[in-house]
């Protein structure tokens, strides 16, 4: 082989090597470009998800319908005009709440009549898990809110306790809640609110407020800002409750 042939082959080999090196450089650039694009998409996706989650929370918050007659930051329904404020936090599936209602309810009603107290009833839903997935605490509390808007809170409050389902059962159906409403004079707007679950998201909000105030059980009875309990955190007797009101009266 002549020197000229060897030089030509050597030059061709160098070109092939250079072409291979160039191809390898392009491959690496393509890989890192793809990685960069994917990273950007992942970051953008994360930001997008965060924005979407934030928007969903805002949407949920905007969908809370606060009953027009609610007091105490939109969490309760006031009965009476007396100088002493009694806050009652209750879950309509709670048997102890019903016990307190049967035991001390008549005394409270008389205090309202005598204009000694203003009672603020706070429906909360801490026993939803005790109704086989039907969320009875939320549904009954939402129905009570609808009754309050239509001017029949006390009547509906009482009929709910008179027909209280057992804790751990599925609770009353919406149809039964509406039937009970009709029995105390509630009409079409109440029925619509129950069927549309107008105040169910509100029940979630007021239950969160209940927890944020440091409470975790029902019934919770508060007289002029002071929680009232019996010995060893038991349900207060009517006598203990009356003493708390008298002390608040000065």
PDB file of N, CA and C in Angstrom, residues 70-104:
ATOM      1  N   UNK A  70     -77.846  33.027  62.051  1.00  0.00           N
ATOM      2  CA  UNK A  70     -76.818  32.499  62.956  1.00  0.00           C
ATOM      3  C   UNK A  70     -76.066  33.627  63.660  1.00  0.00           C
ATOM      4  N   UNK A  71     -75.695  33.379  64.918  1.00  0.00           N
ATOM      5  CA  UNK A  71     -74.953  34.349  65.725  1.00  0.00           C
ATOM      6  C   UNK A  71     -73.616  33.729  66.145  1.00  0.00           C
ATOM      7  N   UNK A  72     -72.851  34.483  66.945  1.00  0.00           N
ATOM      8  CA  UNK A  72     -71.554  34.029  67.434  1.00  0.00           C
ATOM      9  C   UNK A  72     -70.671  33.570  66.270  1.00  0.00           C
ATOM     10  N   UNK A  73     -70.325  34.533  65.417  1.00  0.00           N
ATOM     11  CA  UNK A  73     -69.501  34.275  64.237  1.00  0.00           C
ATOM     12  C   UNK A  73     -70.168  33.263  63.306  1.00  0.00           C
ATOM     13  N   UNK A  74     -71.483  33.287  63.278  1.00  0.00           N
ATOM     14  CA  UNK A  74     -72.218  32.413  62.371  1.00  0.00           C
ATOM     15  C   UNK A  74     -72.227  30.959  62.771  1.00  0.00           C
ATOM     16  N   UNK A  75     -72.103  30.652  64.087  1.00  0.00           N
ATOM     17  CA  UNK A  75     -71.990  29.258  64.531  1.00  0.00           C
ATOM     18  C   UNK A  75     -73.178  28.764  65.353  1.00  0.00           C
ATOM     19  N   UNK A  76     -74.114  29.627  65.704  1.00  0.00           N
ATOM     20  CA  UNK A  76     -75.142  29.233  66.675  1.00  0.00           C
ATOM     21  C   UNK A  76     -76.463  29.936  66.407  1.00  0.00           C
ATOM     22  N   UNK A  77     -77.495  29.463  67.108  1.00  0.00           N
ATOM     23  CA  UNK A  77     -78.826  30.071  67.020  1.00  0.00           C
ATOM     24  C   UNK A  77     -79.264  30.503  68.409  1.00  0.00           C
ATOM     25  N   UNK A  78     -79.592  31.777  68.537  1.00  0.00           N
ATOM     26  CA  UNK A  78     -79.903  32.350  69.852  1.00  0.00           C
ATOM     27  C   UNK A  78     -81.388  32.231  70.174  1.00  0.00           C
ATOM     28  N   UNK A  79     -81.652  31.859  71.417  1.00  0.00           N
ATOM     29  CA  UNK A  79     -83.021  31.783  71.929  1.00  0.00           C
ATOM     30  C   UNK A  79     -83.041  32.539  73.249  1.00  0.00           C
ATOM     31  N   UNK A  80     -83.912  33.524  73.361  1.00  0.00           N
ATOM     32  CA  UNK A  80     -84.017  34.309  74.583  1.00  0.00           C
ATOM     33  C   UNK A  80     -83.261  35.624  74.487  1.00  0.00           C
ATOM     34  N   UNK A  81     -83.481  36.452  75.511  1.00  0.00           N
ATOM     35  CA  UNK A  81     -82.877  37.797  75.521  1.00  0.00           C
ATOM     36  C   UNK A  81     -82.278  38.152  76.878  1.00  0.00           C
ATOM     37  N   UNK A  82     -82.007  37.153  77.706  1.00  0.00           N
ATOM     38  CA  UNK A  82     -81.497  37.419  79.049  1.00  0.00           C
ATOM     39  C   UNK A  82     -80.043  37.853  79.057  1.00  0.00           C
ATOM     40  N   UNK A  83     -79.572  38.420  80.167  1.00  0.00           N
ATOM     41  CA  UNK A  83     -78.207  38.953  80.265  1.00  0.00           C
ATOM     42  C   UNK A  83     -77.116  37.885  80.365  1.00  0.00           C
ATOM     43  N   UNK A  84     -77.464  36.698  80.843  1.00  0.00           N
ATOM     44  CA  UNK A  84     -76.474  35.622  80.968  1.00  0.00           C
ATOM     45  C   UNK A  84     -76.475  34.793  79.685  1.00  0.00           C
ATOM     46  N   UNK A  85     -75.281  34.583  79.117  1.00  0.00           N
ATOM     47  CA  UNK A  85     -75.176  33.820  77.876  1.00  0.00           C
ATOM     48  C   UNK A  85     -74.827  32.366  78.176  1.00  0.00           C
ATOM     49  N   UNK A  86     -75.675  31.470  77.691  1.00  0.00           N
ATOM     50  CA  UNK A  86     -75.438  30.035  77.832  1.00  0.00           C
ATOM     51  C   UNK A  86     -75.173  29.461  76.442  1.00  0.00           C
ATOM     52  N   UNK A  87     -73.998  28.876  76.249  1.00  0.00           N
ATOM     53  CA  UNK A  87     -73.661  28.229  74.985  1.00  0.00           C
ATOM     54  C   UNK A  87     -73.771  26.719  75.152  1.00  0.00           C
ATOM     55  N   UNK A  88     -74.608  26.115  74.314  1.00  0.00           N
ATOM     56  CA  UNK A  88     -74.780  24.661  74.345  1.00  0.00           C
ATOM     57  C   UNK A  88     -74.290  24.075  73.024  1.00  0.00           C
ATOM     58  N   UNK A  89     -73.242  23.275  73.081  1.00  0.00           N
ATOM     59  CA  UNK A  89     -72.723  22.583  71.904  1.00  0.00           C
ATOM     60  C   UNK A  89     -73.271  21.155  71.943  1.00  0.00           C
ATOM     61  N   UNK A  90     -73.963  20.758  70.891  1.00  0.00           N
ATOM     62  CA  UNK A  90     -74.631  19.467  70.923  1.00  0.00           C
ATOM     63  C   UNK A  90     -74.619  18.793  69.553  1.00  0.00           C
ATOM     64  N   UNK A  91     -74.623  17.468  69.600  1.00  0.00           N
ATOM     65  CA  UNK A  91     -74.700  16.637  68.405  1.00  0.00           C
ATOM     66  C   UNK A  91     -76.012  15.868  68.511  1.00  0.00           C
ATOM     67  N   UNK A  92     -76.841  15.949  67.476  1.00  0.00           N
ATOM     68  CA  UNK A  92     -78.178  15.365  67.582  1.00  0.00           C
ATOM     69  C   UNK A  92     -78.187  13.845  67.616  1.00  0.00           C
ATOM     70  N   UNK A  93     -77.027  13.203  67.439  1.00  0.00           N
ATOM     71  CA  UNK A  93     -76.962  11.753  67.625  1.00  0.00           C
ATOM     72  C   UNK A  93     -76.404  11.390  69.000  1.00  0.00           C
ATOM     73  N   UNK A  94     -75.970  12.375  69.750  1.00  0.00           N
ATOM     74  CA  UNK A  94     -75.327  12.134  71.045  1.00  0.00           C
ATOM     75  C   UNK A  94     -76.372  11.811  72.124  1.00  0.00           C
ATOM     76  N   UNK A  95     -76.356  10.597  72.691  1.00  0.00           N
ATOM     77  CA  UNK A  95     -77.348  10.238  73.713  1.00  0.00           C
ATOM     78  C   UNK A  95     -77.196  11.049  75.006  1.00  0.00           C
ATOM     79  N   UNK A  96     -75.973  11.462  75.329  1.00  0.00           N
ATOM     80  CA  UNK A  96     -75.771  12.254  76.544  1.00  0.00           C
ATOM     81  C   UNK A  96     -76.347  13.661  76.356  1.00  0.00           C
ATOM     82  N   UNK A  97     -76.284  14.164  75.116  1.00  0.00           N
ATOM     83  CA  UNK A  97     -76.916  15.460  74.822  1.00  0.00           C
ATOM     84  C   UNK A  97     -78.425  15.367  75.076  1.00  0.00           C
ATOM     85  N   UNK A  98     -78.997  14.266  74.635  1.00  0.00           N
ATOM     86  CA  UNK A  98     -80.435  14.070  74.845  1.00  0.00           C
ATOM     87  C   UNK A  98     -80.738  13.924  76.338  1.00  0.00           C
ATOM     88  N   UNK A  99     -79.847  13.269  77.051  1.00  0.00           N
ATOM     89  CA  UNK A  99     -80.019  13.126  78.503  1.00  0.00           C
ATOM     90  C   UNK A  99     -80.033  14.494  79.177  1.00  0.00           C
ATOM     91  N   UNK A 100     -79.092  15.354  78.772  1.00  0.00           N
ATOM     92  CA  UNK A 100     -79.046  16.697  79.346  1.00  0.00           C
ATOM     93  C   UNK A 100     -80.298  17.484  78.968  1.00  0.00           C
ATOM     94  N   UNK A 101     -80.752  17.303  77.730  1.00  0.00           N
ATOM     95  CA  UNK A 101     -81.967  18.001  77.277  1.00  0.00           C
ATOM     96  C   UNK A 101     -83.168  17.580  78.114  1.00  0.00           C
ATOM     97  N   UNK A 102     -83.335  16.277  78.343  1.00  0.00           N
ATOM     98  CA  UNK A 102     -84.476  15.798  79.124  1.00  0.00           C
ATOM     99  C   UNK A 102     -84.361  16.211  80.592  1.00  0.00           C
ATOM    100  N   UNK A 103     -83.134  16.230  81.093  1.00  0.00           N
ATOM    101  CA  UNK A 103     -82.895  16.544  82.504  1.00  0.00           C
ATOM    102  C   UNK A 103     -83.001  18.037  82.798  1.00  0.00           C
ATOM    103  N   UNK A 104     -82.348  18.868  81.979  1.00  0.00           N
ATOM    104  CA  UNK A 104     -82.207  20.286  82.294  1.00  0.00           C
ATOM    105  C   UNK A 104     -82.917  21.196  81.302  1.00  0.00           C
TER     106      UNK A 104
END
